[in-house]
PDB file of N, CA and C in Angstrom:
ATOM      1  N   MET A  42      90.377   6.046 -76.646  1.00  0.00           N
ATOM      2  CA  MET A  42      91.066   6.129 -75.367  1.00  0.00           C
ATOM      3  C   MET A  42      91.567   4.754 -74.942  1.00  0.00           C
ATOM      4  N   LYS A  43      90.794   3.702 -75.226  1.00  0.00           N
ATOM      5  CA  LYS A  43      91.223   2.349 -74.842  1.00  0.00           C
ATOM      6  C   LYS A  43      92.517   1.979 -75.542  1.00  0.00           C
ATOM      7  N   THR A  44      92.629   2.343 -76.806  1.00  0.00           N
ATOM      8  CA  THR A  44      93.840   2.032 -77.553  1.00  0.00           C
ATOM      9  C   THR A  44      95.045   2.720 -76.930  1.00  0.00           C
ATOM     10  N   ARG A  45      94.867   3.949 -76.517  1.00  0.00           N
ATOM     11  CA  ARG A  45      95.957   4.688 -75.879  1.00  0.00           C
ATOM     12  C   ARG A  45      96.393   3.989 -74.593  1.00  0.00           C
ATOM     13  N   CYS A  46      95.455   3.527 -73.808  1.00  0.00           N
ATOM     14  CA  CYS A  46      95.774   2.800 -72.570  1.00  0.00           C
ATOM     15  C   CYS A  46      96.551   1.534 -72.868  1.00  0.00           C
ATOM     16  N   ILE A  47      96.118   0.807 -73.876  1.00  0.00           N
ATOM     17  CA  ILE A  47      96.785  -0.445 -74.219  1.00  0.00           C
ATOM     18  C   ILE A  47      98.206  -0.185 -74.700  1.00  0.00           C
ATOM     19  N   ILE A  48      98.379   0.816 -75.539  1.00  0.00           N
ATOM     20  CA  ILE A  48      99.707   1.152 -76.040  1.00  0.00           C
ATOM     21  C   ILE A  48     100.609   1.604 -74.904  1.00  0.00           C
ATOM     22  N   CYS A  49     100.105   2.459 -74.050  1.00  0.00           N
ATOM     23  CA  CYS A  49     100.897   2.921 -72.910  1.00  0.00           C
ATOM     24  C   CYS A  49     101.271   1.764 -71.998  1.00  0.00           C
ATOM     25  N   ALA A  50     100.326   0.879 -71.741  1.00  0.00           N
ATOM     26  CA  ALA A  50     100.604  -0.273 -70.882  1.00  0.00           C
ATOM     27  C   ALA A  50     101.705  -1.133 -71.486  1.00  0.00           C
ATOM     28  N   PHE A  51     101.647  -1.364 -72.774  1.00  0.00           N
ATOM     29  CA  PHE A  51     102.677  -2.150 -73.439  1.00  0.00           C
ATOM     30  C   PHE A  51     104.042  -1.475 -73.326  1.00  0.00           C
ATOM     31  N   LEU A  52     104.088  -0.178 -73.562  1.00  0.00           N
ATOM     32  CA  LEU A  52     105.356   0.551 -73.475  1.00  0.00           C
ATOM     33  C   LEU A  52     105.919   0.538 -72.063  1.00  0.00           C
ATOM     34  N   VAL A  53     105.041   0.650 -71.082  1.00  0.00           N
ATOM     35  CA  VAL A  53     105.483   0.599 -69.689  1.00  0.00           C
ATOM     36  C   VAL A  53     106.098  -0.758 -69.393  1.00  0.00           C
ATOM     37  N   LEU A  54     105.420  -1.821 -69.779  1.00  0.00           N
ATOM     38  CA  LEU A  54     105.943  -3.165 -69.530  1.00  0.00           C
ATOM     39  C   LEU A  54     107.278  -3.380 -70.224  1.00  0.00           C
ATOM     40  N   ALA A  55     107.395  -2.897 -71.446  1.00  0.00           N
ATOM     41  CA  ALA A  55     108.651  -3.047 -72.181  1.00  0.00           C
ATOM     42  C   ALA A  55     109.778  -2.259 -71.512  1.00  0.00           C
ATOM     43  N   GLY A  56     109.460  -1.092 -71.008  1.00  0.00           N
ATOM     44  CA  GLY A  56     110.478  -0.260 -70.386  1.00  0.00           C
ATOM     45  C   GLY A  56     110.871  -0.685 -68.994  1.00  0.00           C
ATOM     46  N   LEU A  57     109.979  -1.346 -68.275  1.00  0.00           N
ATOM     47  CA  LEU A  57     110.274  -1.754 -66.897  1.00  0.00           C
ATOM     48  C   LEU A  57     111.488  -2.662 -66.829  1.00  0.00           C
ATOM     49  N   SER A  58     111.609  -3.577 -67.762  1.00  0.00           N
ATOM     50  CA  SER A  58     112.729  -4.508 -67.728  1.00  0.00           C
ATOM     51  C   SER A  58     114.052  -3.801 -68.010  1.00  0.00           C
ATOM     52  N   ALA A  59     114.025  -2.711 -68.753  1.00  0.00           N
ATOM     53  CA  ALA A  59     115.243  -1.968 -69.057  1.00  0.00           C
ATOM     54  C   ALA A  59     115.642  -1.034 -67.925  1.00  0.00           C
ATOM     55  N   CYS A  60     114.847  -0.962 -66.895  1.00  0.00           N
ATOM     56  CA  CYS A  60     115.042   0.013 -65.830  1.00  0.00           C
ATOM     57  C   CYS A  60     115.463  -0.642 -64.511  1.00  0.00           C
ATOM     58  N   GLN A  61     115.922  -1.868 -64.527  1.00  0.00           N
ATOM     59  CA  GLN A  61     116.211  -2.602 -63.309  1.00  0.00           C
ATOM     60  C   GLN A  61     117.264  -1.931 -62.436  1.00  0.00           C
ATOM     61  N   HIS A  62     118.237  -1.265 -63.022  1.00  0.00           N
ATOM     62  CA  HIS A  62     119.333  -0.678 -62.258  1.00  0.00           C
ATOM     63  C   HIS A  62     118.970   0.640 -61.591  1.00  0.00           C
ATOM     64  N   LYS A  63     117.861   1.166 -61.842  1.00  0.00           N
ATOM     65  CA  LYS A  63     117.410   2.420 -61.230  1.00  0.00           C
ATOM     66  C   LYS A  63     116.200   2.129 -60.352  1.00  0.00           C
ATOM     67  N   ALA A  64     116.465   1.594 -59.158  1.00  0.00           N
ATOM     68  CA  ALA A  64     115.398   1.070 -58.296  1.00  0.00           C
ATOM     69  C   ALA A  64     114.333   2.106 -57.959  1.00  0.00           C
ATOM     70  N   ARG A  65     114.727   3.323 -57.703  1.00  0.00           N
ATOM     71  CA  ARG A  65     113.741   4.341 -57.332  1.00  0.00           C
ATOM     72  C   ARG A  65     112.759   4.602 -58.464  1.00  0.00           C
ATOM     73  N   TRP A  66     113.282   4.773 -59.662  1.00  0.00           N
ATOM     74  CA  TRP A  66     112.405   5.051 -60.800  1.00  0.00           C
ATOM     75  C   TRP A  66     111.600   3.827 -61.174  1.00  0.00           C
ATOM     76  N   LEU A  67     112.198   2.663 -61.027  1.00  0.00           N
ATOM     77  CA  LEU A  67     111.474   1.428 -61.308  1.00  0.00           C
ATOM     78  C   LEU A  67     110.275   1.290 -60.377  1.00  0.00           C
ATOM     79  N   LYS A  68     110.504   1.517 -59.087  1.00  0.00           N
ATOM     80  CA  LYS A  68     109.414   1.400 -58.117  1.00  0.00           C
ATOM     81  C   LYS A  68     108.301   2.397 -58.428  1.00  0.00           C
ATOM     82  N   GLU A  69     108.687   3.620 -58.762  1.00  0.00           N
ATOM     83  CA  GLU A  69     107.683   4.635 -59.102  1.00  0.00           C
ATOM     84  C   GLU A  69     106.900   4.219 -60.349  1.00  0.00           C
ATOM     85  N   ALA A  70     107.619   3.725 -61.353  1.00  0.00           N
ATOM     86  CA  ALA A  70     106.956   3.297 -62.586  1.00  0.00           C
ATOM     87  C   ALA A  70     106.008   2.134 -62.318  1.00  0.00           C
ATOM     88  N   GLU A  71     106.440   1.181 -61.516  1.00  0.00           N
ATOM     89  CA  GLU A  71     105.582   0.043 -61.197  1.00  0.00           C
ATOM     90  C   GLU A  71     104.331   0.488 -60.445  1.00  0.00           C
ATOM     91  N   THR A  72     104.514   1.396 -59.496  1.00  0.00           N
ATOM     92  CA  THR A  72     103.373   1.897 -58.727  1.00  0.00           C
ATOM     93  C   THR A  72     102.377   2.604 -59.632  1.00  0.00           C
ATOM     94  N   LEU A  73     102.882   3.451 -60.508  1.00  0.00           N
ATOM     95  CA  LEU A  73     102.007   4.169 -61.437  1.00  0.00           C
ATOM     96  C   LEU A  73     101.322   3.215 -62.411  1.00  0.00           C
ATOM     97  N   PHE A  74     102.064   2.202 -62.861  1.00  0.00           N
ATOM     98  CA  PHE A  74     101.474   1.216 -63.764  1.00  0.00           C
ATOM     99  C   PHE A  74     100.344   0.467 -63.076  1.00  0.00           C
ATOM    100  N   GLU A  75     100.589   0.010 -61.856  1.00  0.00           N
ATOM    101  CA  GLU A  75      99.557  -0.714 -61.102  1.00  0.00           C
ATOM    102  C   GLU A  75      98.336   0.177 -60.869  1.00  0.00           C
ATOM    103  N   GLN A  76      98.579   1.449 -60.579  1.00  0.00           N
ATOM    104  CA  GLN A  76      97.490   2.405 -60.399  1.00  0.00           C
ATOM    105  C   GLN A  76      96.685   2.503 -61.703  1.00  0.00           C
ATOM    106  N   GLY A  77      97.392   2.571 -62.827  1.00  0.00           N
ATOM    107  CA  GLY A  77      96.722   2.641 -64.121  1.00  0.00           C
ATOM    108  C   GLY A  77      95.880   1.409 -64.406  1.00  0.00           C
ATOM    109  N   VAL A  78      96.409   0.240 -64.048  1.00  0.00           N
ATOM    110  CA  VAL A  78      95.660  -1.005 -64.248  1.00  0.00           C
ATOM    111  C   VAL A  78      94.373  -0.979 -63.421  1.00  0.00           C
ATOM    112  N   GLU A  79      94.468  -0.536 -62.178  1.00  0.00           N
ATOM    113  CA  GLU A  79      93.282  -0.447 -61.319  1.00  0.00           C
ATOM    114  C   GLU A  79      92.276   0.561 -61.882  1.00  0.00           C
ATOM    115  N   GLN A  80      92.770   1.692 -62.345  1.00  0.00           N
ATOM    116  CA  GLN A  80      91.877   2.699 -62.920  1.00  0.00           C
ATOM    117  C   GLN A  80      91.217   2.166 -64.192  1.00  0.00           C
ATOM    118  N   ARG A  81      91.987   1.434 -64.984  1.00  0.00           N
ATOM    119  CA  ARG A  81      91.438   0.865 -66.214  1.00  0.00           C
ATOM    120  C   ARG A  81      90.331  -0.136 -65.879  1.00  0.00           C
ATOM    121  N   ALA A  82      90.557  -0.960 -64.860  1.00  0.00           N
ATOM    122  CA  ALA A  82      89.542  -1.935 -64.443  1.00  0.00           C
ATOM    123  C   ALA A  82      88.281  -1.241 -63.943  1.00  0.00           C
ATOM    124  N   ALA A  83      88.457  -0.037 -63.366  1.00  0.00           N
ATOM    125  CA  ALA A  83      87.325   0.735 -62.861  1.00  0.00           C
ATOM    126  C   ALA A  83      86.708   1.611 -63.960  1.00  0.00           C
ATOM    127  N   LYS A  84      87.133   1.371 -65.199  1.00  0.00           N
ATOM    128  CA  LYS A  84      86.633   2.108 -66.362  1.00  0.00           C
ATOM    129  C   LYS A  84      86.902   3.614 -66.281  1.00  0.00           C
ATOM    130  N   GLN A  85      88.028   3.957 -65.682  1.00  0.00           N
ATOM    131  CA  GLN A  85      88.483   5.348 -65.609  1.00  0.00           C
ATOM    132  C   GLN A  85      89.616   5.520 -66.628  1.00  0.00           C
ATOM    133  N   SER A  86      89.242   5.473 -67.900  1.00  0.00           N
ATOM    134  CA  SER A  86      90.228   5.428 -68.981  1.00  0.00           C
ATOM    135  C   SER A  86      91.159   6.629 -69.013  1.00  0.00           C
ATOM    136  N   GLU A  87      90.633   7.820 -68.814  1.00  0.00           N
ATOM    137  CA  GLU A  87      91.488   9.009 -68.861  1.00  0.00           C
ATOM    138  C   GLU A  87      92.494   9.014 -67.719  1.00  0.00           C
ATOM    139  N   ALA A  88      92.057   8.652 -66.523  1.00  0.00           N
ATOM    140  CA  ALA A  88      92.965   8.592 -65.373  1.00  0.00           C
ATOM    141  C   ALA A  88      94.001   7.498 -65.593  1.00  0.00           C
ATOM    142  N   ALA A  89      93.580   6.370 -66.155  1.00  0.00           N
ATOM    143  CA  ALA A  89      94.510   5.272 -66.418  1.00  0.00           C
ATOM    144  C   ALA A  89      95.564   5.698 -67.436  1.00  0.00           C
ATOM    145  N   ALA A  90      95.139   6.371 -68.490  1.00  0.00           N
ATOM    146  CA  ALA A  90      96.085   6.837 -69.506  1.00  0.00           C
ATOM    147  C   ALA A  90      97.100   7.796 -68.887  1.00  0.00           C
ATOM    148  N   GLU A  91      96.663   8.653 -67.993  1.00  0.00           N
ATOM    149  CA  GLU A  91      97.571   9.584 -67.319  1.00  0.00           C
ATOM    150  C   GLU A  91      98.564   8.829 -66.432  1.00  0.00           C
ATOM    151  N   SER A  92      98.086   7.830 -65.706  1.00  0.00           N
ATOM    152  CA  SER A  92      98.980   7.029 -64.870  1.00  0.00           C
ATOM    153  C   SER A  92     100.007   6.291 -65.717  1.00  0.00           C
ATOM    154  N   PHE A  93      99.568   5.711 -66.833  1.00  0.00           N
ATOM    155  CA  PHE A  93     100.496   5.026 -67.722  1.00  0.00           C
ATOM    156  C   PHE A  93     101.516   6.007 -68.302  1.00  0.00           C
ATOM    157  N   SER A  94     101.060   7.198 -68.655  1.00  0.00           N
ATOM    158  CA  SER A  94     101.976   8.212 -69.182  1.00  0.00           C
ATOM    159  C   SER A  94     103.012   8.617 -68.139  1.00  0.00           C
ATOM    160  N   GLN A  95     102.581   8.773 -66.901  1.00  0.00           N
ATOM    161  CA  GLN A  95     103.513   9.120 -65.822  1.00  0.00           C
ATOM    162  C   GLN A  95     104.508   7.984 -65.580  1.00  0.00           C
ATOM    163  N   ALA A  96     104.043   6.754 -65.717  1.00  0.00           N
ATOM    164  CA  ALA A  96     104.936   5.600 -65.572  1.00  0.00           C
ATOM    165  C   ALA A  96     106.006   5.630 -66.665  1.00  0.00           C
ATOM    166  N   LEU A  97     105.606   5.980 -67.872  1.00  0.00           N
ATOM    167  CA  LEU A  97     106.579   6.089 -68.962  1.00  0.00           C
ATOM    168  C   LEU A  97     107.601   7.178 -68.682  1.00  0.00           C
ATOM    169  N   LEU A  98     107.172   8.282 -68.109  1.00  0.00           N
ATOM    170  CA  LEU A  98     108.111   9.344 -67.757  1.00  0.00           C
ATOM    171  C   LEU A  98     109.108   8.864 -66.710  1.00  0.00           C
ATOM    172  N   ALA A  99     108.633   8.099 -65.745  1.00  0.00           N
ATOM    173  CA  ALA A  99     109.531   7.558 -64.720  1.00  0.00           C
ATOM    174  C   ALA A  99     110.562   6.629 -65.354  1.00  0.00           C
ATOM    175  N   ILE A 100     110.121   5.810 -66.300  1.00  0.00           N
ATOM    176  CA  ILE A 100     111.043   4.916 -66.994  1.00  0.00           C
ATOM    177  C   ILE A 100     112.059   5.731 -67.781  1.00  0.00           C
ATOM    178  N   GLY A 101     111.642   6.873 -68.292  1.00  0.00           N
ATOM    179  CA  GLY A 101     112.540   7.740 -69.038  1.00  0.00           C
ATOM    180  C   GLY A 101     113.730   8.220 -68.227  1.00  0.00           C
ATOM    181  N   HIS A 102     113.616   8.179 -66.906  1.00  0.00           N
ATOM    182  CA  HIS A 102     114.722   8.578 -66.047  1.00  0.00           C
ATOM    183  C   HIS A 102     115.808   7.509 -65.978  1.00  0.00           C
ATOM    184  N   CYS A 103     115.509   6.335 -66.461  1.00  0.00           N
ATOM    185  CA  CYS A 103     116.494   5.253 -66.472  1.00  0.00           C
ATOM    186  C   CYS A 103     117.449   5.458 -67.647  1.00  0.00           C
ATOM    187  N   ASP A 104     118.665   5.143 -67.445  1.00  0.00           N
ATOM    188  CA  ASP A 104     119.650   5.208 -68.521  1.00  0.00           C
ATOM    189  C   ASP A 104     119.591   3.891 -69.265  1.00  0.00           C
ATOM    190  N   MET A 105     118.818   3.849 -70.318  1.00  0.00           N
ATOM    191  CA  MET A 105     118.574   2.582 -71.017  1.00  0.00           C
ATOM    192  C   MET A 105     119.749   2.162 -71.872  1.00  0.00           C
ATOM    193  N   GLY A 106     120.681   3.036 -72.078  1.00  0.00           N
ATOM    194  CA  GLY A 106     121.835   2.699 -72.902  1.00  0.00           C
ATOM    195  C   GLY A 106     122.914   1.952 -72.147  1.00  0.00           C
ATOM    196  N   LYS A 107     122.845   1.860 -70.835  1.00  0.00           N
ATOM    197  CA  LYS A 107     123.911   1.217 -70.054  1.00  0.00           C
ATOM    198  C   LYS A 107     123.381   0.078 -69.252  1.00  0.00           C
TER     199      LYS A 107
END
C-alpha cells in the first residue's frame, strides 16, 4: 500500500504542473493531494491512496495537450 501511495503522489505532482490553465481542477487536485499527505502522515494508507487517486482524476480533467 505504501508503494501505491508513493506512486500516486508522484503522478499527482507531475500532473499538477500540466494543469495550470484549469484553475478549478487544479485547486481540487491540490486539496485532495494535501488531504492524502495528511492521511499518509496519520498512517491512514488506504484513505491516502484514495485521496491521491481522486487527485489524479481531477488532473485528468485538464487538457494536457494544449
